[in-house]
Short mmCIF file of C-alpha atoms in Angstrom, two decimals:
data_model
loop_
_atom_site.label_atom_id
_atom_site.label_comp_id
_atom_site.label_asym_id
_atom_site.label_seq_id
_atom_site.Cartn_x
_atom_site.Cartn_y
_atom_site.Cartn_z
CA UNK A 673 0.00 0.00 0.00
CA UNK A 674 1.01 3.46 -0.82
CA UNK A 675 -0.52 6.96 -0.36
CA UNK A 676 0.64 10.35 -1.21
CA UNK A 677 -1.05 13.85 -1.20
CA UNK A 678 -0.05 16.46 -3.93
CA UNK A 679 -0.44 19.69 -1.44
CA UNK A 680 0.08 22.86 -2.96
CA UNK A 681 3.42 24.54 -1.36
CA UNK A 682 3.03 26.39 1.94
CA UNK A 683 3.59 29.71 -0.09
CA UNK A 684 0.81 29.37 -2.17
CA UNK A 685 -1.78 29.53 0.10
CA UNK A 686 -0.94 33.47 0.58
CA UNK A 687 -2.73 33.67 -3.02
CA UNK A 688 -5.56 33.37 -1.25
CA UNK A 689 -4.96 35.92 1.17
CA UNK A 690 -3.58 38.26 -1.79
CA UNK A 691 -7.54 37.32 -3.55
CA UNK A 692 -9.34 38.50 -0.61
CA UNK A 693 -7.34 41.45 -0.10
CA UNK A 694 -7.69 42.31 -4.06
CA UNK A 695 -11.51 42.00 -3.62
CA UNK A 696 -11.53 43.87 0.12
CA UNK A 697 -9.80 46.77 -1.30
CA UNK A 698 -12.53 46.77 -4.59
CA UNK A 699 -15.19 46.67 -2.46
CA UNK A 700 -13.48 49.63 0.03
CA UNK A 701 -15.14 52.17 -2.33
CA UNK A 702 -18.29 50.54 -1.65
CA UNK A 703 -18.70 50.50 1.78
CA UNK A 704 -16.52 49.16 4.88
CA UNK A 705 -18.79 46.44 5.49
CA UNK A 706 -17.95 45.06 2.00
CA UNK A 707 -14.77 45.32 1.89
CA UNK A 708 -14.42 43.04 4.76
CA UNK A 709 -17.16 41.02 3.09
CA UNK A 710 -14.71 40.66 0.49
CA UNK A 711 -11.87 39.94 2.05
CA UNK A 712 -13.44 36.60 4.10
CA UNK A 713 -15.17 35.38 1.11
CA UNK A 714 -12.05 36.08 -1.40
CA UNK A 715 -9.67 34.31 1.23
CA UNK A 716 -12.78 31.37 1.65
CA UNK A 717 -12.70 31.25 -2.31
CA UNK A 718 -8.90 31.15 -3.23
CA UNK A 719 -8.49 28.36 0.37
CA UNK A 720 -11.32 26.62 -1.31
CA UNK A 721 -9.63 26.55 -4.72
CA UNK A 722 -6.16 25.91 -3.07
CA UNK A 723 -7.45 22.96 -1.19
CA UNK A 724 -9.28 21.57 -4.29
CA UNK A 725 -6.35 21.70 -6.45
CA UNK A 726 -4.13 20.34 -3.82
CA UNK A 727 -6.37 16.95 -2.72
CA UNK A 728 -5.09 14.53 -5.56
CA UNK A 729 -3.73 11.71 -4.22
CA UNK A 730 -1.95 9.05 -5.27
CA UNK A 731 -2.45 5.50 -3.61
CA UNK A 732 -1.77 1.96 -4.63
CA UNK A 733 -4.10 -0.29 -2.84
CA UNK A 734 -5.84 -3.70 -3.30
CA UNK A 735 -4.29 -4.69 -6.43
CA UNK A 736 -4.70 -1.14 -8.15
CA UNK A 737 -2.99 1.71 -8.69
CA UNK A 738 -5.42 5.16 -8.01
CA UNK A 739 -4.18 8.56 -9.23
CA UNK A 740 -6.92 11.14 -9.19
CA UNK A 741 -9.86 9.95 -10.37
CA UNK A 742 -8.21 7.10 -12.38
CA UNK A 743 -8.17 3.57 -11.59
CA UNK A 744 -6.01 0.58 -13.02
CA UNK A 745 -4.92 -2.70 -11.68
CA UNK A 746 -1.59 -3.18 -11.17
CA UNK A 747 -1.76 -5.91 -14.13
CA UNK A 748 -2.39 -3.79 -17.04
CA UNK A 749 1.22 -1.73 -15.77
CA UNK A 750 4.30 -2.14 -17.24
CA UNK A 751 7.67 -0.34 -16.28
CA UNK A 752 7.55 2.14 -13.89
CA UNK A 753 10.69 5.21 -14.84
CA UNK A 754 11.96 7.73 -11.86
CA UNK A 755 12.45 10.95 -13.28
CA UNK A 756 14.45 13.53 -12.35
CA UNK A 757 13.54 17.08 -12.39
CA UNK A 758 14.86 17.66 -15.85
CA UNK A 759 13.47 14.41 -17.23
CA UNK A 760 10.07 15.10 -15.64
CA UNK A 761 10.39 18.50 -17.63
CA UNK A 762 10.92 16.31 -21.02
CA UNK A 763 8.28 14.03 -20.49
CA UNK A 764 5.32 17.01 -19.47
CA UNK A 765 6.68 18.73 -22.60
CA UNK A 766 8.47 17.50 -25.83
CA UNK A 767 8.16 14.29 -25.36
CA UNK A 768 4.62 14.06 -23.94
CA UNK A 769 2.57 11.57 -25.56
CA UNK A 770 -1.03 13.43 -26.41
CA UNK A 771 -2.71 10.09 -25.46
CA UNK A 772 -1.25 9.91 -21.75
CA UNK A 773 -2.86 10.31 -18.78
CA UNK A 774 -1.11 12.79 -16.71
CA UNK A 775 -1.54 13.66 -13.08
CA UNK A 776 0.57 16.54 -13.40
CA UNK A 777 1.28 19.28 -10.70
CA UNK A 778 4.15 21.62 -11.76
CA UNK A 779 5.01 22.20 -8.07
CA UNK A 780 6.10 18.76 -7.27
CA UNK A 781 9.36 18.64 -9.20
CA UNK A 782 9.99 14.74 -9.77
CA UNK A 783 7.63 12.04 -11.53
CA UNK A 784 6.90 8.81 -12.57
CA UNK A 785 6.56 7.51 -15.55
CA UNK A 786 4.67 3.93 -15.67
CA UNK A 787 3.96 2.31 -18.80
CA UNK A 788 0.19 0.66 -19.37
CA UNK A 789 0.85 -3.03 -21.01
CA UNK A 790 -3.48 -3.62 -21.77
CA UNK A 791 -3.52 -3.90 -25.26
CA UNK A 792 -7.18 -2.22 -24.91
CA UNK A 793 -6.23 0.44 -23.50
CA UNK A 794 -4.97 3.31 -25.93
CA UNK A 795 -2.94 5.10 -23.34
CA UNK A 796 0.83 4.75 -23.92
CA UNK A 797 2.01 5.64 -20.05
CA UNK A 798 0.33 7.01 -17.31
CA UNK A 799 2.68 10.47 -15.94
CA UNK A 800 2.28 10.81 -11.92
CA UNK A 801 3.50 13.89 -10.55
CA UNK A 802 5.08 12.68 -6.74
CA UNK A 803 7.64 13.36 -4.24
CA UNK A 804 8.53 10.07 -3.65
CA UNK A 805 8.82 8.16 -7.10
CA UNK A 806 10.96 5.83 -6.06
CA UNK A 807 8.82 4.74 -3.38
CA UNK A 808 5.44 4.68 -5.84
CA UNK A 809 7.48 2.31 -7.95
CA UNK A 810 8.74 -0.03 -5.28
CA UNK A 811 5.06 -0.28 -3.82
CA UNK A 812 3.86 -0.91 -7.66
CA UNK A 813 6.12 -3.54 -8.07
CA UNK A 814 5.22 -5.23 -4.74
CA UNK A 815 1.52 -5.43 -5.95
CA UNK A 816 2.49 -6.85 -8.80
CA UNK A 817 4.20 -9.42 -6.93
CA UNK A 818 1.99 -10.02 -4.47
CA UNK A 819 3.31 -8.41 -1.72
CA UNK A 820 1.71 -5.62 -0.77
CA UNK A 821 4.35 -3.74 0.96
CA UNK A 822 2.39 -0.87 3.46
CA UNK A 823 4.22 2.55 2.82
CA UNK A 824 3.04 6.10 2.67
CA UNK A 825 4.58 9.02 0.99
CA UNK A 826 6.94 9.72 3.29
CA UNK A 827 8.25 6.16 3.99
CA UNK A 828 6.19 5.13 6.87
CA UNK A 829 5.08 1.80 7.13
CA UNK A 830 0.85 1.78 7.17
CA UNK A 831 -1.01 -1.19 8.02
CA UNK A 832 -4.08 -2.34 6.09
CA UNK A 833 -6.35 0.74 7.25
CA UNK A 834 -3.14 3.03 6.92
CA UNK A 835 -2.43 3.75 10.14
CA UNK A 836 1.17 3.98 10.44
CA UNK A 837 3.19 1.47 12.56
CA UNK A 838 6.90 0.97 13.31
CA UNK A 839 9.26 -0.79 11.12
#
């Protein structure tokens, strides 16, 4: 088992603050009242955005691999390939394959590229944004074999309802 999170970067989540500012200070020459209107529902809004862009996750449980709001079993997976920053780079851009499924978020610097073997299925290779590819892969290949290895994103061992427990 594997799970991973794509959060956004700490940083970003003064965007939203900057939105409800940007809409408090519009609404200033309306009144006071809705310029702090604006600021709670712009920083709501842009959190709310934030938070929605920032939930994919990434898991490899019961036989399958589950990256967004895809699903596929580990049998229909080939190869799994770390990249590195500047391979990840390639493969999101000149050498992206129009047919791939990508879980991409340009924050998270380092991928995985895992090729799909089901001769039904046109895509060529699914692309998975993560921190930890190396980890993604090794869990991949221990559902493939069988094993079922229990580690999050960070390394932790999980047990079978993912609650983390000592090595």
């Amino acid at each position: 088992m594997y799970e991973e999170r794509l959060t956004v970067p700490r940083s970003w989540w003064l965007l939203s603050v900057a939105l409800g500012l940007s809409l408090a200070l519009i609404l200033l020459r309306f009144s006071g009242v809705g310029a702090l209107v604006g600021l709670v529902v712009g920083v709501v809004a842009g959190a709310a955005a934030l938070s929605g862009y920032g939930s994919a996750r990434i898991r490899v449980v019961q036989g399958s691999l589950v990256a967004g709001q895809a699903r596929i079993p580990v049998g229909a997976l080939g190869a799994a390939e770390v990249l590195n920053p500047k391979e990840a780079v390639a493969w999101r851009s000149v050498k992206a394959d129009p047919r791939a499924f990508m879980l991409l978020r340009s924050y998270v610097p380092t991928a995985l590229k895992v090729e799909v073997t089901d001769p039904a299925d046109p895509t060529p290779y699914l692309y998975l944004s993560t921190r930890s590819p190396q980890k993604l892969a090794d869990a991949l290949a221990a559902a493939a074999d069988g094993r079922g290895t229990a580690v999050d994103g960070r390394g932790t061992a999980v047990d079978g309802q993912g609650a983390a427990r000592e090595r």
